[in-house]
Amino acid sequence: MFAFIFTLPIRFYRKFISPMFGQSKCRFEPTCSHYGIEAIRIHGAFKGIALLIWRILRCHPFCKGGFDPVPIKKK
């Protein structure tokens, strides 16, 4: 339940804001919004948001991008 609340802004962005920008080419696979939802689901709200912020900070013209999955949760 707690993680669901933190994914609501991401889902809102994907549904209402992202379409306004048209078809954009994402540097990473999965996209940052999918990455964020998955990171929050796997690692919880706080670490998941931290991973998402780090991912967004790495998205710039000098970054090659590519496949960048959510890290596996350590036991």
Short mmCIF file of C-alpha atoms in Angstrom, two decimals:
data_model
loop_
_atom_site.label_atom_id
_atom_site.label_comp_id
_atom_site.label_asym_id
_atom_site.label_seq_id
_atom_site.Cartn_x
_atom_site.Cartn_y
_atom_site.Cartn_z
CA MET A 1 0.00 0.00 0.00
CA PHE A 2 2.77 2.43 0.97
CA ALA A 3 4.70 1.76 -2.25
CA PHE A 4 1.52 2.21 -4.33
CA ILE A 5 1.14 5.77 -3.03
CA PHE A 6 4.66 6.61 -4.16
CA THR A 7 4.05 5.21 -7.64
CA LEU A 8 0.96 7.40 -8.20
CA PRO A 9 2.97 10.47 -9.37
CA ILE A 10 4.85 8.24 -11.84
CA ARG A 11 1.61 6.78 -13.15
CA PHE A 12 0.12 10.30 -13.42
CA TYR A 13 3.18 11.44 -15.39
CA ARG A 14 2.92 8.47 -17.77
CA LYS A 15 -0.81 8.97 -18.39
CA PHE A 16 -1.13 12.76 -18.61
CA ILE A 17 2.22 14.55 -18.94
CA SER A 18 4.35 12.23 -21.08
CA PRO A 19 1.87 12.17 -24.02
CA MET A 20 2.18 15.96 -24.33
CA PHE A 21 5.83 15.51 -25.39
CA GLY A 22 4.97 13.11 -28.21
CA GLN A 23 7.00 10.04 -29.09
CA SER A 24 10.35 10.64 -27.47
CA LYS A 25 13.29 8.26 -27.65
CA CYS A 26 14.38 7.11 -24.22
CA ARG A 27 18.11 6.50 -23.66
CA PHE A 28 17.53 3.62 -21.29
CA GLU A 29 15.65 0.35 -21.33
CA PRO A 30 13.40 0.06 -19.37
CA THR A 31 12.14 3.64 -19.47
CA CYS A 32 12.62 5.76 -16.35
CA SER A 33 8.94 5.53 -15.40
CA HIS A 34 8.96 1.72 -15.66
CA TYR A 35 12.29 1.65 -13.82
CA GLY A 36 10.87 3.82 -11.02
CA ILE A 37 7.77 1.70 -10.49
CA GLU A 38 9.83 -1.50 -10.50
CA ALA A 39 12.47 -0.02 -8.15
CA ILE A 40 9.79 1.05 -5.66
CA ARG A 41 8.10 -2.36 -5.91
CA ILE A 42 11.35 -4.28 -5.31
CA HIS A 43 13.24 -2.03 -2.87
CA GLY A 44 10.47 -0.08 -1.15
CA ALA A 45 9.58 3.58 -1.38
CA PHE A 46 12.69 5.30 -0.07
CA LYS A 47 15.43 3.26 -1.75
CA GLY A 48 13.32 2.94 -4.90
CA ILE A 49 12.95 6.72 -5.17
CA ALA A 50 16.69 7.15 -4.56
CA LEU A 51 17.43 4.69 -7.39
CA LEU A 52 15.00 6.54 -9.67
CA ILE A 53 16.58 9.92 -8.91
CA TRP A 54 20.05 8.49 -9.63
CA ARG A 55 18.74 7.09 -12.91
CA ILE A 56 17.24 10.44 -13.96
CA LEU A 57 20.49 12.23 -13.10
CA ARG A 58 22.36 9.87 -15.44
CA CYS A 59 20.09 10.77 -18.37
CA HIS A 60 21.99 13.41 -20.34
CA PRO A 61 23.41 13.81 -23.88
CA PHE A 62 26.82 12.40 -22.90
CA CYS A 63 25.36 9.18 -21.48
CA LYS A 64 25.29 6.19 -23.80
CA GLY A 65 22.19 4.73 -22.15
CA GLY A 66 21.28 1.13 -22.97
CA PHE A 67 19.89 -1.70 -20.87
CA ASP A 68 19.84 -0.71 -17.20
CA PRO A 69 17.63 -2.97 -15.07
CA VAL A 70 16.69 -2.36 -11.46
CA PRO A 71 19.36 -3.90 -9.20
CA ILE A 72 18.39 -7.11 -7.47
CA LYS A 73 17.55 -6.70 -3.79
CA LYS A 74 20.29 -8.06 -1.54
CA LYS A 75 19.19 -10.29 1.32
#
